[in-house]
Short mmCIF file of C-alpha atoms in Angstrom, two decimals:
data_model
loop_
_atom_site.label_atom_id
_atom_site.label_comp_id
_atom_site.label_asym_id
_atom_site.label_seq_id
_atom_site.Cartn_x
_atom_site.Cartn_y
_atom_site.Cartn_z
CA ALA I 1162 84.90 131.20 154.33
CA HIS I 1163 83.10 134.52 154.41
CA THR I 1164 83.08 136.79 151.41
CA HIS I 1165 84.34 140.22 152.43
CA PRO I 1166 82.82 143.26 150.64
CA SER I 1167 86.31 144.40 149.57
CA ASN I 1168 86.63 141.23 147.46
CA ILE I 1169 84.54 142.84 144.75
CA TYR I 1170 87.29 145.38 144.00
CA TRP I 1171 89.84 142.62 143.46
CA THR I 1172 87.35 140.69 141.36
CA PHE I 1173 86.70 143.74 139.19
CA ALA I 1174 90.45 144.31 138.84
CA ALA I 1175 91.00 140.74 137.68
CA SER I 1176 88.10 140.98 135.23
CA VAL I 1177 89.42 144.25 133.78
CA VAL I 1178 92.84 142.67 133.19
CA VAL I 1179 91.27 139.73 131.33
CA VAL I 1180 89.11 141.93 129.11
CA TYR I 1181 91.90 144.46 128.50
CA ASP I 1182 94.36 141.76 127.45
CA TRP I 1183 91.77 140.23 125.12
CA VAL I 1184 91.10 143.60 123.47
CA ILE I 1185 94.76 144.53 122.91
CA THR I 1186 95.67 141.08 121.55
CA LEU I 1187 92.54 140.55 119.43
CA GLY I 1188 94.34 141.55 116.22
CA GLN I 1189 97.16 139.09 116.92
CA GLU I 1190 94.63 136.42 117.83
CA ILE I 1191 92.77 136.79 114.53
CA GLU I 1192 95.99 136.65 112.52
CA LEU I 1193 97.87 133.97 114.48
CA ILE I 1194 95.02 131.77 115.71
CA TRP I 1195 91.80 132.12 113.72
CA ARG I 1196 93.44 132.36 110.29
CA GLN I 1197 95.75 129.38 110.80
CA ARG I 1198 95.03 125.71 110.38
CA TRP I 1199 93.21 124.46 113.45
CA SER I 1200 94.90 122.01 115.79
CA LEU I 1201 94.75 120.83 119.40
CA ILE I 1202 96.71 123.90 120.48
CA THR I 1203 94.27 126.19 118.65
CA VAL I 1204 91.30 124.61 120.42
CA LEU I 1205 93.02 124.87 123.80
CA TYR I 1206 93.90 128.51 123.22
CA LEU I 1207 90.36 129.50 122.26
CA ALA I 1208 88.81 127.46 125.07
CA ILE I 1209 91.01 129.05 127.73
CA ARG I 1210 90.74 132.55 126.30
CA TYR I 1211 86.96 132.56 125.98
CA ILE I 1212 86.24 130.72 129.22
CA GLY I 1213 87.90 133.66 130.95
CA ILE I 1214 85.15 136.15 130.10
CA PRO I 1215 82.14 134.22 131.54
CA TYR I 1216 84.40 133.18 134.43
CA SER I 1217 84.99 136.86 135.22
CA VAL I 1218 81.27 137.64 134.96
CA MET I 1219 80.36 134.85 137.38
CA SER I 1220 83.08 135.98 139.80
CA ILE I 1221 81.59 139.47 139.83
CA LEU I 1222 78.05 138.19 140.32
CA ILE I 1223 78.83 136.00 143.33
CA ASN I 1224 81.02 138.66 144.97
CA THR I 1225 78.80 141.70 144.36
CA PRO I 1226 76.38 142.24 147.26
CA PHE I 1227 74.10 144.67 145.39
CA VAL I 1228 73.44 142.23 142.52
CA SER I 1229 70.27 140.24 143.17
CA VAL I 1230 71.09 136.58 142.63
CA LYS I 1231 69.34 133.71 144.38
CA SER I 1232 71.49 131.79 146.83
CA ALA I 1233 70.97 128.54 144.89
CA VAL I 1234 72.29 130.23 141.75
CA ARG I 1235 75.25 131.68 143.65
CA ILE I 1236 76.29 128.31 145.03
CA ASN I 1237 76.02 126.74 141.56
CA MET I 1238 78.22 129.49 140.16
CA PHE I 1239 80.63 128.88 143.03
CA TYR I 1240 80.80 125.20 142.03
CA ALA I 1241 81.26 126.17 138.38
CA LEU I 1242 84.14 128.53 139.15
CA ASN I 1243 85.99 125.92 141.17
CA GLY I 1244 85.41 123.26 138.53
CA THR I 1245 86.66 125.67 135.87
CA ASN I 1246 89.87 126.21 137.85
CA VAL I 1247 90.61 122.49 137.66
CA ILE I 1248 89.70 122.17 133.97
CA VAL I 1249 91.67 125.22 132.83
CA THR I 1250 94.67 124.14 134.89
CA ALA I 1251 94.56 120.77 133.10
CA MET I 1252 94.35 122.51 129.70
CA LEU I 1253 97.38 124.62 130.57
CA GLY I 1254 99.18 121.43 131.55
CA VAL I 1255 98.52 119.98 128.09
CA ILE I 1256 99.96 123.13 126.50
CA MET I 1257 103.04 122.79 128.68
CA ILE I 1258 103.46 119.16 127.65
CA VAL I 1259 103.33 120.14 123.96
CA ARG I 1260 105.89 122.91 124.50
CA LEU I 1261 108.33 120.68 126.37
CA TYR I 1262 107.81 117.80 123.95
CA ALA I 1263 108.77 120.12 121.08
CA MET I 1264 111.71 121.64 122.96
CA TYR I 1265 113.08 118.16 123.67
CA GLN I 1266 112.75 117.25 119.97
CA ARG I 1267 109.89 114.80 120.49
CA SER I 1268 111.65 112.70 123.09
CA ARG I 1269 109.44 109.74 123.96
CA MET I 1270 110.97 109.46 127.43
CA ILE I 1271 110.16 113.09 128.24
CA LEU I 1272 106.64 112.67 126.90
CA VAL I 1273 105.97 109.58 129.03
CA PHE I 1274 107.35 111.28 132.14
CA LEU I 1275 105.26 114.43 131.60
CA VAL I 1276 102.06 112.53 130.85
CA VAL I 1277 102.41 110.28 133.91
CA VAL I 1278 103.02 113.20 136.29
CA PHE I 1279 100.29 115.28 134.62
CA LEU I 1280 97.66 112.55 134.92
CA ALA I 1281 98.56 111.69 138.51
CA VAL I 1282 98.44 115.33 139.64
CA ASN I 1283 95.29 116.34 137.77
CA ILE I 1284 93.27 113.24 138.66
CA ALA I 1285 94.16 113.74 142.32
CA CYS I 1286 93.27 117.46 142.14
CA GLY I 1287 89.96 116.65 140.46
CA VAL I 1288 89.00 114.12 143.13
CA ILE I 1289 89.99 116.46 145.98
CA THR I 1290 88.01 119.32 144.41
CA ILE I 1291 84.91 117.15 144.11
CA ILE I 1292 85.25 116.07 147.74
CA GLY I 1293 85.61 119.68 148.85
CA LEU I 1294 82.64 120.91 146.80
CA MET I 1295 80.40 118.07 148.01
CA ASP I 1296 80.95 119.27 151.58
CA THR I 1297 80.48 122.97 150.75
CA VAL I 1298 77.21 124.85 151.12
CA GLY I 1299 76.18 128.47 150.69
CA GLU I 1300 74.59 130.46 153.47
CA GLU I 1301 72.89 133.86 153.27
CA MET I 1302 74.03 136.31 155.92
CA ILE I 1303 74.50 139.98 156.77
CA LEU I 1304 78.22 140.76 157.00
CA TYR I 1305 79.62 144.23 157.66
CA GLY I 1306 76.11 145.60 157.19
CA THR I 1307 75.85 144.12 153.69
CA TYR I 1308 73.97 141.11 152.37
CA MET I 1309 76.53 138.43 151.50
CA CYS I 1310 76.71 134.73 150.73
CA ALA I 1311 79.20 132.68 152.72
CA TYR I 1312 80.58 129.32 151.59
CA GLY I 1313 81.73 126.72 154.04
CA PRO I 1314 81.51 123.09 155.23
CA ARG I 1315 78.16 121.49 156.01
CA THR I 1316 79.12 120.95 159.65
CA SER I 1317 81.32 122.97 161.98
CA SER I 1318 83.42 119.88 162.74
CA GLU I 1319 84.64 119.98 159.12
CA GLY I 1320 85.64 123.63 159.36
CA ASP I 1321 89.37 123.05 158.96
CA ILE I 1322 89.13 120.57 156.07
CA VAL I 1323 88.52 123.22 153.37
CA PRO I 1324 91.83 125.10 153.79
CA LEU I 1325 93.62 121.77 154.07
CA LEU I 1326 92.16 120.49 150.80
CA THR I 1327 92.96 123.81 149.12
CA SER I 1328 96.58 123.59 150.22
CA ILE I 1329 96.87 119.96 149.09
CA ILE I 1330 95.66 120.92 145.60
CA TRP I 1331 98.29 123.61 145.33
CA VAL I 1332 101.02 121.31 146.65
CA LEU I 1333 100.09 118.85 143.90
CA ASN I 1334 100.11 121.60 141.29
CA THR I 1335 103.56 122.62 142.51
CA VAL I 1336 104.71 119.03 142.00
CA TRP I 1337 103.76 119.50 138.33
CA GLU I 1338 104.87 123.09 137.72
CA VAL I 1339 108.34 122.95 139.30
CA PRO I 1340 109.62 119.98 137.22
CA ALA I 1341 108.08 121.55 134.10
CA LEU I 1342 109.96 124.79 134.73
CA CYS I 1343 113.20 122.95 135.49
CA LEU I 1344 112.93 120.91 132.28
CA ALA I 1345 112.30 124.07 130.24
CA VAL I 1346 115.20 125.97 131.78
CA TRP I 1347 117.55 122.99 131.46
CA ILE I 1348 116.93 122.41 127.76
CA ALA I 1349 117.05 126.15 127.06
CA VAL I 1350 120.43 126.57 128.77
CA LYS I 1351 121.75 123.54 126.92
CA HIS I 1352 120.62 124.91 123.58
CA PHE I 1353 121.91 128.41 124.35
CA ARG I 1354 125.40 126.98 124.80
CA ASP I 1355 125.24 124.89 121.63
CA LEU I 1356 123.70 127.61 119.48
CA ARG I 1357 126.13 130.32 120.57
CA ARG I 1358 128.97 128.02 119.67
CA LEU I 1359 127.41 127.45 116.25
CA GLY I 1360 126.36 131.09 115.85
CA GLN I 1361 122.65 130.34 115.24
CA SER I 1362 121.11 133.40 116.92
CA THR I 1363 117.67 132.91 115.34
CA ILE I 1364 116.94 129.64 117.13
CA GLU I 1365 118.44 131.08 120.31
CA ASP I 1366 115.90 133.92 120.12
CA CYS I 1367 113.13 131.34 119.80
CA PHE I 1368 114.17 129.59 122.99
CA ARG I 1369 114.44 132.95 124.71
CA ALA I 1370 110.83 133.68 123.73
CA LEU I 1371 109.74 130.28 125.05
CA ILE I 1372 111.52 130.71 128.37
CA LYS I 1373 110.32 134.30 128.87
CA SER I 1374 106.65 133.34 128.60
CA HIS I 1375 107.21 130.23 130.72
CA VAL I 1376 108.98 132.12 133.52
CA LEU I 1377 106.26 134.80 133.66
CA TYR I 1378 103.62 132.09 133.85
CA PHE I 1379 105.49 130.26 136.62
CA ALA I 1380 106.06 133.50 138.59
CA SER I 1381 102.31 134.09 138.69
CA PHE I 1382 101.74 130.47 139.71
CA ALA I 1383 104.35 130.78 142.49
CA GLY I 1384 102.67 133.90 143.86
CA VAL I 1385 99.28 132.19 144.00
CA SER I 1386 100.77 129.04 145.53
CA CYS I 1387 102.44 130.91 148.38
CA VAL I 1388 99.12 132.40 149.46
CA GLN I 1389 97.14 129.20 148.91
CA LEU I 1390 99.60 127.16 150.95
CA ALA I 1391 99.18 129.63 153.81
CA TYR I 1392 95.50 128.65 153.94
CA VAL I 1393 96.55 125.42 155.66
CA PHE I 1394 96.66 127.54 158.84
CA PRO I 1395 93.05 128.07 160.00
CA ALA I 1396 93.94 131.38 161.63
CA PHE I 1397 94.98 132.80 158.25
CA PHE I 1398 92.08 131.20 156.39
CA HIS I 1399 89.44 132.72 158.69
CA SER I 1400 91.26 136.01 159.29
CA GLN I 1401 89.51 139.24 158.31
CA SER I 1402 92.57 141.46 158.88
CA THR I 1403 93.62 143.96 156.23
CA GLY I 1404 96.80 142.04 155.48
CA SER I 1405 95.15 138.67 154.93
CA LEU I 1406 92.34 140.22 152.86
CA THR I 1407 94.90 142.02 150.69
CA LEU I 1408 96.85 138.83 150.13
CA SER I 1409 93.64 136.95 149.34
CA GLY I 1410 92.60 139.61 146.82
CA ALA I 1411 96.02 139.71 145.18
CA CYS I 1412 95.94 135.93 144.97
CA GLU I 1413 92.61 136.09 143.14
CA VAL I 1414 94.01 138.54 140.60
CA LEU I 1415 97.16 136.47 140.05
CA LEU I 1416 95.13 133.28 139.62
CA VAL I 1417 92.93 134.84 136.95
CA VAL I 1418 95.94 136.42 135.20
CA GLN I 1419 97.80 133.11 135.27
CA MET I 1420 94.94 131.14 133.73
CA PHE I 1421 93.36 133.56 131.27
CA VAL I 1422 96.17 135.97 130.36
CA LEU I 1423 99.57 134.32 130.77
CA GLY I 1424 98.14 130.92 129.79
CA PRO I 1425 97.03 132.01 126.29
CA HIS I 1426 100.27 133.98 125.92
CA LEU I 1427 102.20 130.71 126.20
CA ILE I 1428 100.85 130.04 122.70
CA LEU I 1429 100.50 133.55 121.34
CA SER I 1430 104.08 134.60 122.10
CA VAL I 1431 105.55 131.65 120.22
CA ARG I 1432 103.30 132.10 117.20
CA GLU I 1433 104.06 135.82 117.13
CA PHE I 1434 107.80 135.13 117.17
CA ASN I 1435 107.50 132.56 114.42
CA ALA I 1436 105.38 134.89 112.27
CA LYS I 1437 108.04 137.60 112.56
CA LEU I 1438 110.73 135.07 111.72
CA VAL I 1439 108.91 133.93 108.60
CA THR I 1440 108.38 137.55 107.52
CA ASP I 1441 111.89 138.85 108.22
CA SER I 1442 114.15 135.97 107.22
CA ASP I 1443 114.56 132.89 105.09
CA GLU I 1444 115.33 130.64 108.05
CA GLU I 1445 111.76 129.59 108.84
CA THR I 1446 112.43 125.91 108.15
CA THR I 1447 114.82 125.76 111.11
CA MET I 1448 111.89 126.37 113.44
CA ALA I 1449 110.00 123.20 112.56
CA SER I 1450 111.75 121.11 115.21
CA ILE I 1451 111.52 123.73 117.95
CA VAL I 1452 108.14 125.40 118.08
CA PHE I 1453 104.79 123.61 118.29
CA GLN I 1454 104.65 120.72 115.87
CA GLU I 1455 101.19 121.68 114.65
CA ASN I 1456 101.58 121.95 110.85
CA VAL I 1457 100.19 125.48 111.09
CA ARG I 1458 100.01 127.27 107.75
CA VAL I 1459 101.52 130.73 107.57
CA PRO I 1460 101.62 133.10 104.62
CA THR I 1461 104.91 131.69 103.29
CA SER I 1462 103.65 128.11 103.57
CA SER I 1463 106.09 127.29 106.37
CA THR I 1464 105.08 124.76 109.03
CA VAL I 1465 105.27 125.63 112.69
#
């Protein structure tokens, strides 16, 4: 696929969103992440958050025609970006498993189901990505009067395999994300009914916070998936029309936002809610069975 010069604007936009979100949430991050007891969720948060910055830098470098980077370096960065997509997606899947496991009150059946689907999907995506990258090479060329680097299959006969593999990866990711969303919505609706009957508005607010962050994350994923699935059609994949380039650029922004903004917020939003709960009420102990079971220390010695 050729890299169009207009891609750099979308890449810059995505990078600005990542950096801006990091800056405005840095205070919350220090208070809710760095100053708490470290756990698996803490490590995942920091890994995803701080992978996003070098990821954005590499995206700019390989899409900026006026930056002098050797073609061998560009292709290695291209491989690194695609590998990072798979790794970060897997990390986000682990976060989702922890959230759902907590929401279902540590149900072993739910945990087994989630782990089996997660492993099957991510192993398959990893293998497909490796196959696609092994058959991808970079080629220097002059496009639209500008020096660019194009990435594509080693032989012309394999030209249609790249969009097909891309679409398969996103179909597999959809197989994971849709059940995860359905499980989250189902348990939330069930608890909303029970809690309203019992009058426990505090826990209801917690589930509302969980669902809000989950739905925003899934909406971004759905937007990216719709565009990625369209790549199965070679005419769309190779098109240089304004419409297809706009969709491709918007997809790039949504993908970066999903991974490096909405992903970390899956954790940050819950911790922020719990911190407010601990500060404003005496009901913090009721949260122990709902939010992440991490034994995180907060100022009042509650566990979350």
